[in-house]
mmCIF file of C-alpha atoms in Angstrom:
data_model
loop_
_atom_site.group_PDB
_atom_site.id
_atom_site.type_symbol
_atom_site.label_atom_id
_atom_site.label_comp_id
_atom_site.label_asym_id
_atom_site.label_seq_id
_atom_site.Cartn_x
_atom_site.Cartn_y
_atom_site.Cartn_z
ATOM 1 C CA HIS G 26 -87.690 -113.333 -128.955
ATOM 2 C CA LEU G 27 -84.541 -112.844 -129.844
ATOM 3 C CA PHE G 28 -81.369 -115.872 -129.022
ATOM 4 C CA SER G 29 -77.857 -115.644 -129.310
ATOM 5 C CA ASP G 30 -75.702 -117.156 -132.091
ATOM 6 C CA ALA G 31 -75.052 -119.875 -129.505
ATOM 7 C CA VAL G 32 -78.396 -121.326 -128.772
ATOM 8 C CA ALA G 33 -79.084 -121.204 -132.737
ATOM 9 C CA SER G 34 -75.886 -123.242 -133.537
ATOM 10 C CA ASP G 35 -76.753 -125.380 -130.510
ATOM 11 C CA ARG G 36 -80.277 -125.826 -129.489
ATOM 12 C CA GLN G 37 -79.526 -129.237 -128.458
ATOM 13 C CA HIS G 38 -77.706 -128.262 -125.143
ATOM 14 C CA TYR G 39 -80.145 -126.196 -124.325
ATOM 15 C CA LEU G 40 -83.002 -128.103 -125.105
ATOM 16 C CA ASP G 41 -81.050 -130.788 -122.364
ATOM 17 C CA ALA G 42 -80.578 -128.514 -119.914
ATOM 18 C CA ASP G 43 -84.019 -126.573 -119.870
ATOM 19 C CA PRO G 44 -87.017 -127.805 -119.331
ATOM 20 C CA ALA G 45 -89.326 -124.380 -120.727
ATOM 21 C CA PHE G 46 -86.968 -124.302 -123.764
ATOM 22 C CA ARG G 47 -87.663 -127.668 -124.609
ATOM 23 C CA SER G 48 -91.216 -127.594 -124.010
ATOM 24 C CA ILE G 49 -91.373 -124.801 -127.079
ATOM 25 C CA TYR G 50 -88.433 -125.642 -129.193
ATOM 26 C CA SER G 51 -87.309 -129.226 -128.754
ATOM 27 C CA ASN G 52 -90.148 -129.069 -132.320
ATOM 28 C CA PRO G 53 -87.449 -128.516 -134.948
ATOM 29 C CA GLU G 54 -89.905 -125.919 -136.670
ATOM 30 C CA SER G 55 -89.604 -124.000 -134.568
ATOM 31 C CA ARG G 56 -87.443 -120.503 -135.232
ATOM 32 C CA ILE G 57 -84.574 -119.290 -133.091
ATOM 33 C CA THR G 58 -84.004 -115.861 -134.633
ATOM 34 C CA THR G 59 -80.970 -113.055 -134.584
ATOM 35 C CA ALA G 60 -81.002 -109.636 -134.386
ATOM 36 C CA ASP G 61 -80.160 -109.352 -138.611
ATOM 37 C CA GLN G 62 -83.211 -111.794 -139.106
ATOM 38 C CA LEU G 63 -85.513 -109.698 -137.565
ATOM 39 C CA VAL G 64 -83.964 -106.226 -138.697
ATOM 40 C CA GLU G 65 -84.723 -108.006 -142.089
ATOM 41 C CA ALA G 66 -88.265 -109.302 -141.116
ATOM 42 C CA MET G 67 -88.800 -105.250 -139.796
ATOM 43 C CA ASP G 68 -87.836 -104.288 -142.875
ATOM 44 C CA ARG G 69 -89.932 -106.424 -145.382
ATOM 45 C CA ALA G 70 -93.063 -105.543 -143.035
ATOM 46 C CA GLY G 71 -92.378 -101.391 -142.493
ATOM 47 C CA ILE G 72 -91.654 -101.884 -139.036
ATOM 48 C CA ASP G 73 -89.694 -99.093 -137.451
ATOM 49 C CA ARG G 74 -88.668 -100.206 -134.214
ATOM 50 C CA SER G 75 -88.961 -103.249 -131.938
ATOM 51 C CA VAL G 76 -88.845 -104.629 -128.662
ATOM 52 C CA VAL G 77 -86.970 -107.617 -128.369
ATOM 53 C CA CYS G 78 -86.379 -109.692 -125.639
ATOM 54 C CA GLY G 79 -85.004 -113.468 -124.239
ATOM 55 C CA PHE G 80 -86.931 -116.345 -122.950
ATOM 56 C CA GLY G 81 -87.674 -117.036 -119.312
ATOM 57 C CA TRP G 82 -84.248 -119.276 -118.184
ATOM 58 C CA GLU G 83 -84.319 -121.685 -115.362
ATOM 59 C CA THR G 84 -80.754 -121.279 -114.662
ATOM 60 C CA GLN G 85 -78.671 -117.077 -114.330
ATOM 61 C CA GLY G 86 -76.425 -118.033 -115.739
ATOM 62 C CA PHE G 87 -78.139 -118.599 -118.886
ATOM 63 C CA CYS G 88 -80.256 -115.642 -118.443
ATOM 64 C CA GLU G 89 -77.048 -113.852 -118.711
ATOM 65 C CA ARG G 90 -75.269 -115.111 -121.521
ATOM 66 C CA GLU G 91 -78.803 -114.387 -123.669
ATOM 67 C CA ASN G 92 -78.327 -110.646 -121.933
ATOM 68 C CA ASP G 93 -75.082 -110.049 -123.572
ATOM 69 C CA ALA G 94 -76.665 -110.934 -126.778
ATOM 70 C CA ILE G 95 -79.555 -108.786 -126.601
ATOM 71 C CA ILE G 96 -77.285 -106.259 -125.304
ATOM 72 C CA GLU G 97 -74.526 -105.864 -128.047
ATOM 73 C CA ALA G 98 -78.231 -106.394 -130.909
ATOM 74 C CA VAL G 99 -79.856 -102.744 -129.743
ATOM 75 C CA GLN G 100 -75.858 -101.291 -129.195
ATOM 76 C CA ARG G 101 -75.712 -102.939 -133.142
ATOM 77 C CA HIS G 102 -78.911 -101.393 -133.995
ATOM 78 C CA PRO G 103 -80.045 -98.323 -131.697
ATOM 79 C CA ASP G 104 -82.123 -96.941 -133.763
ATOM 80 C CA ARG G 105 -84.466 -100.282 -134.720
ATOM 81 C CA LEU G 106 -84.239 -102.436 -131.044
ATOM 82 C CA VAL G 107 -85.423 -101.885 -127.845
ATOM 83 C CA GLY G 108 -84.571 -104.705 -125.442
ATOM 84 C CA LEU G 109 -85.129 -106.064 -122.459
ATOM 85 C CA GLY G 110 -83.637 -109.038 -120.169
ATOM 86 C CA THR G 111 -84.957 -111.612 -118.228
ATOM 87 C CA VAL G 112 -82.808 -113.313 -115.004
ATOM 88 C CA SER G 113 -84.418 -116.240 -113.193
ATOM 89 C CA ARG G 114 -85.919 -117.309 -109.401
ATOM 90 C CA ASP G 115 -82.081 -117.119 -108.561
ATOM 91 C CA ARG G 116 -81.814 -118.618 -104.709
ATOM 92 C CA ASN G 117 -79.428 -115.319 -104.792
ATOM 93 C CA PRO G 118 -81.658 -111.936 -104.534
ATOM 94 C CA ASP G 119 -78.026 -109.826 -104.446
ATOM 95 C CA SER G 120 -77.128 -111.990 -107.628
ATOM 96 C CA THR G 121 -80.280 -111.154 -109.425
ATOM 97 C CA ALA G 122 -80.418 -107.387 -108.016
ATOM 98 C CA LYS G 123 -77.181 -107.130 -110.009
ATOM 99 C CA GLU G 124 -77.931 -108.589 -112.577
ATOM 100 C CA ILE G 125 -80.715 -105.726 -113.125
ATOM 101 C CA ARG G 126 -78.333 -102.766 -112.800
ATOM 102 C CA ARG G 127 -75.991 -104.345 -115.281
ATOM 103 C CA ILE G 128 -79.008 -104.524 -117.659
ATOM 104 C CA ARG G 129 -80.418 -101.743 -116.756
ATOM 105 C CA ASN G 130 -76.655 -99.380 -117.040
ATOM 106 C CA ALA G 131 -76.474 -101.581 -120.268
ATOM 107 C CA GLY G 132 -79.092 -99.714 -122.003
ATOM 108 C CA LEU G 133 -81.295 -101.957 -121.509
ATOM 109 C CA LEU G 134 -85.640 -100.465 -120.351
ATOM 110 C CA GLY G 135 -86.882 -103.513 -118.406
ATOM 111 C CA LEU G 136 -87.163 -106.844 -117.568
ATOM 112 C CA GLY G 137 -89.391 -109.747 -120.707
ATOM 113 C CA GLU G 138 -90.252 -112.190 -121.317
ATOM 114 C CA LEU G 139 -90.489 -114.070 -117.937
ATOM 115 C CA ARG G 140 -92.314 -117.363 -117.397
ATOM 116 C CA PRO G 141 -94.042 -116.893 -114.280
ATOM 117 C CA ASP G 142 -95.419 -120.584 -113.588
ATOM 118 C CA ALA G 143 -92.177 -122.390 -115.695
ATOM 119 C CA GLN G 144 -89.824 -120.351 -112.814
ATOM 120 C CA GLY G 145 -92.508 -120.707 -110.538
ATOM 121 C CA TRP G 146 -92.860 -117.295 -109.361
ATOM 122 C CA LEU G 147 -96.995 -118.068 -109.257
ATOM 123 C CA ASP G 148 -95.154 -120.700 -106.220
ATOM 124 C CA ASP G 149 -93.845 -118.044 -104.437
ATOM 125 C CA PRO G 150 -93.997 -114.863 -105.409
ATOM 126 C CA THR G 151 -92.659 -113.391 -102.106
ATOM 127 C CA HIS G 152 -89.540 -115.056 -102.769
ATOM 128 C CA GLY G 153 -87.031 -112.240 -104.288
ATOM 129 C CA PHE G 154 -90.120 -110.848 -106.731
ATOM 130 C CA ASP G 155 -90.989 -108.611 -104.228
ATOM 131 C CA ARG G 156 -87.033 -107.118 -103.922
ATOM 132 C CA ILE G 157 -87.613 -107.412 -107.608
ATOM 133 C CA ALA G 158 -90.633 -105.310 -108.632
ATOM 134 C CA ASN G 159 -88.797 -102.407 -105.904
ATOM 135 C CA GLN G 160 -85.442 -102.351 -107.965
ATOM 136 C CA LEU G 161 -87.837 -102.056 -111.458
ATOM 137 C CA ARG G 162 -89.706 -98.681 -109.394
ATOM 138 C CA ASP G 163 -86.652 -97.181 -108.222
ATOM 139 C CA SER G 164 -85.381 -97.441 -111.671
ATOM 140 C CA GLN G 165 -88.196 -97.421 -113.642
ATOM 141 C CA MET G 166 -88.487 -100.533 -115.389
ATOM 142 C CA ILE G 167 -90.691 -102.072 -117.276
ATOM 143 C CA LEU G 168 -92.239 -106.153 -116.881
ATOM 144 C CA LEU G 169 -93.331 -107.899 -119.535
ATOM 145 C CA MET G 170 -94.394 -111.413 -118.423
ATOM 146 C CA HIS G 171 -95.857 -114.744 -120.556
ATOM 147 C CA THR G 172 -100.258 -115.367 -119.520
ATOM 148 C CA SER G 173 -102.040 -118.541 -121.120
ATOM 149 C CA GLU G 174 -105.975 -118.294 -121.527
ATOM 150 C CA PRO G 175 -107.389 -121.087 -118.939
ATOM 151 C CA VAL G 176 -109.634 -123.017 -121.693
ATOM 152 C CA GLY G 177 -109.602 -123.448 -125.421
ATOM 153 C CA HIS G 178 -107.002 -126.111 -127.002
ATOM 154 C CA ALA G 179 -103.137 -126.786 -125.554
ATOM 155 C CA TYR G 180 -100.769 -125.906 -127.582
ATOM 156 C CA PRO G 181 -96.623 -125.499 -126.248
ATOM 157 C CA GLY G 182 -95.642 -123.585 -124.162
ATOM 158 C CA LYS G 183 -99.076 -123.071 -122.724
ATOM 159 C CA GLU G 184 -98.580 -122.783 -119.138
ATOM 160 C CA ARG G 185 -100.344 -121.818 -115.576
ATOM 161 C CA ALA G 186 -99.928 -118.206 -115.360
ATOM 162 C CA THR G 187 -103.714 -118.172 -115.999
ATOM 163 C CA PRO G 188 -105.707 -115.232 -114.450
ATOM 164 C CA GLU G 189 -106.741 -116.443 -111.236
ATOM 165 C CA ARG G 190 -102.980 -116.708 -110.701
ATOM 166 C CA LEU G 191 -101.946 -113.975 -112.301
ATOM 167 C CA ALA G 192 -104.289 -111.728 -109.997
ATOM 168 C CA PRO G 193 -102.699 -111.653 -107.023
ATOM 169 C CA LEU G 194 -99.278 -111.895 -108.415
ATOM 170 C CA LEU G 195 -100.034 -107.714 -109.888
ATOM 171 C CA LYS G 196 -100.146 -106.707 -106.248
ATOM 172 C CA HIS G 197 -96.534 -106.750 -105.970
ATOM 173 C CA LEU G 198 -96.133 -105.048 -108.923
ATOM 174 C CA SER G 199 -98.527 -102.119 -108.255
ATOM 175 C CA GLY G 200 -96.160 -99.052 -109.647
ATOM 176 C CA VAL G 201 -94.653 -101.047 -112.068
ATOM 177 C CA PRO G 202 -95.365 -100.691 -115.764
ATOM 178 C CA THR G 203 -96.490 -104.326 -116.364
ATOM 179 C CA ILE G 204 -97.622 -105.670 -119.585
ATOM 180 C CA LEU G 205 -98.719 -109.354 -120.035
ATOM 181 C CA ALA G 206 -98.196 -111.472 -123.302
ATOM 182 C CA HIS G 207 -101.130 -112.623 -125.103
ATOM 183 C CA ALA G 208 -103.551 -110.337 -124.046
ATOM 184 C CA GLY G 209 -102.619 -111.488 -120.703
ATOM 185 C CA GLY G 210 -104.645 -114.469 -120.770
ATOM 186 C CA GLY G 211 -108.333 -113.161 -120.852
ATOM 187 C CA LEU G 212 -106.802 -110.935 -117.561
ATOM 188 C CA PRO G 213 -108.395 -107.674 -119.100
ATOM 189 C CA PHE G 214 -112.601 -109.272 -119.260
ATOM 190 C CA TYR G 215 -112.706 -108.998 -115.435
ATOM 191 C CA ALA G 216 -112.103 -105.618 -115.486
ATOM 192 C CA TYR G 217 -115.373 -105.083 -115.368
ATOM 193 C CA MET G 218 -115.434 -105.683 -111.355
ATOM 194 C CA PRO G 219 -113.915 -102.446 -109.730
ATOM 195 C CA GLU G 220 -111.355 -104.422 -107.602
ATOM 196 C CA VAL G 221 -109.933 -106.494 -110.418
ATOM 197 C CA ALA G 222 -109.994 -102.559 -112.745
ATOM 198 C CA ASP G 223 -107.832 -101.693 -110.108
ATOM 199 C CA ALA G 224 -105.670 -103.967 -109.751
ATOM 200 C CA LEU G 225 -104.765 -103.994 -113.673
ATOM 201 C CA THR G 226 -103.923 -100.145 -113.134
ATOM 202 C CA ASP G 227 -100.212 -100.174 -114.088
ATOM 203 C CA VAL G 228 -100.932 -102.959 -116.290
ATOM 204 C CA TYR G 229 -100.907 -103.457 -120.354
ATOM 205 C CA VAL G 230 -101.693 -106.276 -122.524
ATOM 206 C CA ASP G 231 -99.596 -106.846 -126.317
ATOM 207 C CA THR G 232 -101.098 -108.849 -129.392
ATOM 208 C CA ALA G 233 -98.476 -111.093 -129.945
ATOM 209 C CA ALA G 234 -99.720 -114.134 -131.364
ATOM 210 C CA LEU G 235 -103.153 -113.774 -130.720
ATOM 211 C CA PRO G 236 -104.160 -115.090 -134.242
ATOM 212 C CA TYR G 237 -103.198 -118.405 -132.750
ATOM 213 C CA LEU G 238 -105.685 -117.661 -130.036
ATOM 214 C CA TYR G 239 -108.970 -115.790 -131.215
ATOM 215 C CA ARG G 240 -111.053 -113.822 -133.974
ATOM 216 C CA PRO G 241 -109.535 -110.125 -134.698
ATOM 217 C CA SER G 242 -112.810 -108.736 -133.103
ATOM 218 C CA VAL G 243 -110.981 -109.613 -129.155
ATOM 219 C CA LEU G 244 -109.313 -106.335 -130.320
ATOM 220 C CA ASP G 245 -112.505 -104.180 -130.144
ATOM 221 C CA ALA G 246 -113.305 -106.311 -126.764
ATOM 222 C CA LEU G 247 -109.960 -105.564 -125.396
ATOM 223 C CA VAL G 248 -110.736 -101.738 -125.947
ATOM 224 C CA ALA G 249 -114.013 -101.362 -124.497
ATOM 225 C CA ALA G 250 -112.543 -103.684 -121.445
ATOM 226 C CA HIS G 251 -109.319 -102.296 -120.632
ATOM 227 C CA GLY G 252 -108.599 -99.083 -122.761
ATOM 228 C CA PRO G 253 -107.488 -98.491 -125.977
ATOM 229 C CA ASP G 254 -103.829 -96.846 -124.001
ATOM 230 C CA ARG G 255 -103.259 -100.365 -122.562
ATOM 231 C CA LEU G 256 -103.012 -102.364 -125.138
ATOM 232 C CA LEU G 257 -99.496 -102.609 -127.133
ATOM 233 C CA PHE G 258 -99.023 -104.299 -131.029
ATOM 234 C CA GLY G 259 -96.636 -107.735 -130.830
ATOM 235 C CA THR G 260 -96.219 -110.554 -132.521
ATOM 236 C CA ASP G 261 -93.961 -112.821 -130.933
ATOM 237 C CA PHE G 262 -91.587 -113.055 -133.769
ATOM 238 C CA PRO G 263 -90.740 -115.097 -134.785
ATOM 239 C CA LEU G 264 -93.517 -117.617 -133.959
ATOM 240 C CA MET G 265 -95.583 -115.309 -136.922
ATOM 241 C CA GLU G 266 -94.517 -112.737 -139.460
ATOM 242 C CA PRO G 267 -95.188 -108.613 -138.510
ATOM 243 C CA GLU G 268 -97.245 -109.012 -141.164
ATOM 244 C CA ARG G 269 -99.604 -111.523 -140.160
ATOM 245 C CA VAL G 270 -100.806 -109.148 -137.153
ATOM 246 C CA LEU G 271 -100.946 -106.420 -139.568
ATOM 247 C CA ARG G 272 -103.545 -107.964 -140.829
ATOM 248 C CA TYR G 273 -105.028 -109.247 -138.311
ATOM 249 C CA VAL G 274 -105.147 -105.852 -135.966
ATOM 250 C CA ASP G 275 -106.908 -104.317 -139.823
ATOM 251 C CA GLU G 276 -109.889 -107.133 -139.881
ATOM 252 C CA SER G 277 -110.604 -105.651 -136.331
ATOM 253 C CA SER G 278 -113.059 -102.577 -136.616
ATOM 254 C CA LEU G 279 -110.222 -100.962 -134.498
ATOM 255 C CA ASN G 280 -109.618 -97.197 -136.130
#
């Protein structure tokens, strides 16, 4: 997750303005990082390239300003960073469509990390979401979404984007390569059900923040349930350093 210098230098303004941002970043120990700090962390860990994304803001204006920061970061580090932009659940679909075109033309490859619960996509997925999905398909862009597991410990940012709520949303995303962060909230474990496996045809999951959530053997289970080509490496930096997730992968029995 990357933020602009404006967010890094004036966190309080954004805490006051956005409830989802406040739920995670009101703790002063929650780190806010910029592109240069990420590249330094990549160098320490031996990471060649990172996919960077912003935050699922409630207002379109915040999304657009932070998209500018990601575009600028990717342009400064074209061999190290790949960028995703964000949009809000705006009441003006034309404005959302315009922003998606803008970030695509600027070289960003998709949307993310959208927060389907906090941003309201799960309340009415047909409100603008079908149109977004069509645009992503037409533009050959990907989608990254935040997910949460329905059980386990509580933590800041644990929302209600859980498997039973995500599964119906996926029918709107057929043909869009979709990444469900944090092992998809456990949704891939239902892939042993044929109808769920069909819904997950275009779905990938990542390892972002998994050391907080599961024992390393969960990676073996994800591969068994969903396939080795559907599991992506992610860190959720700066929540945790890349080295921690690399060690976590090594502690599984994946070859």
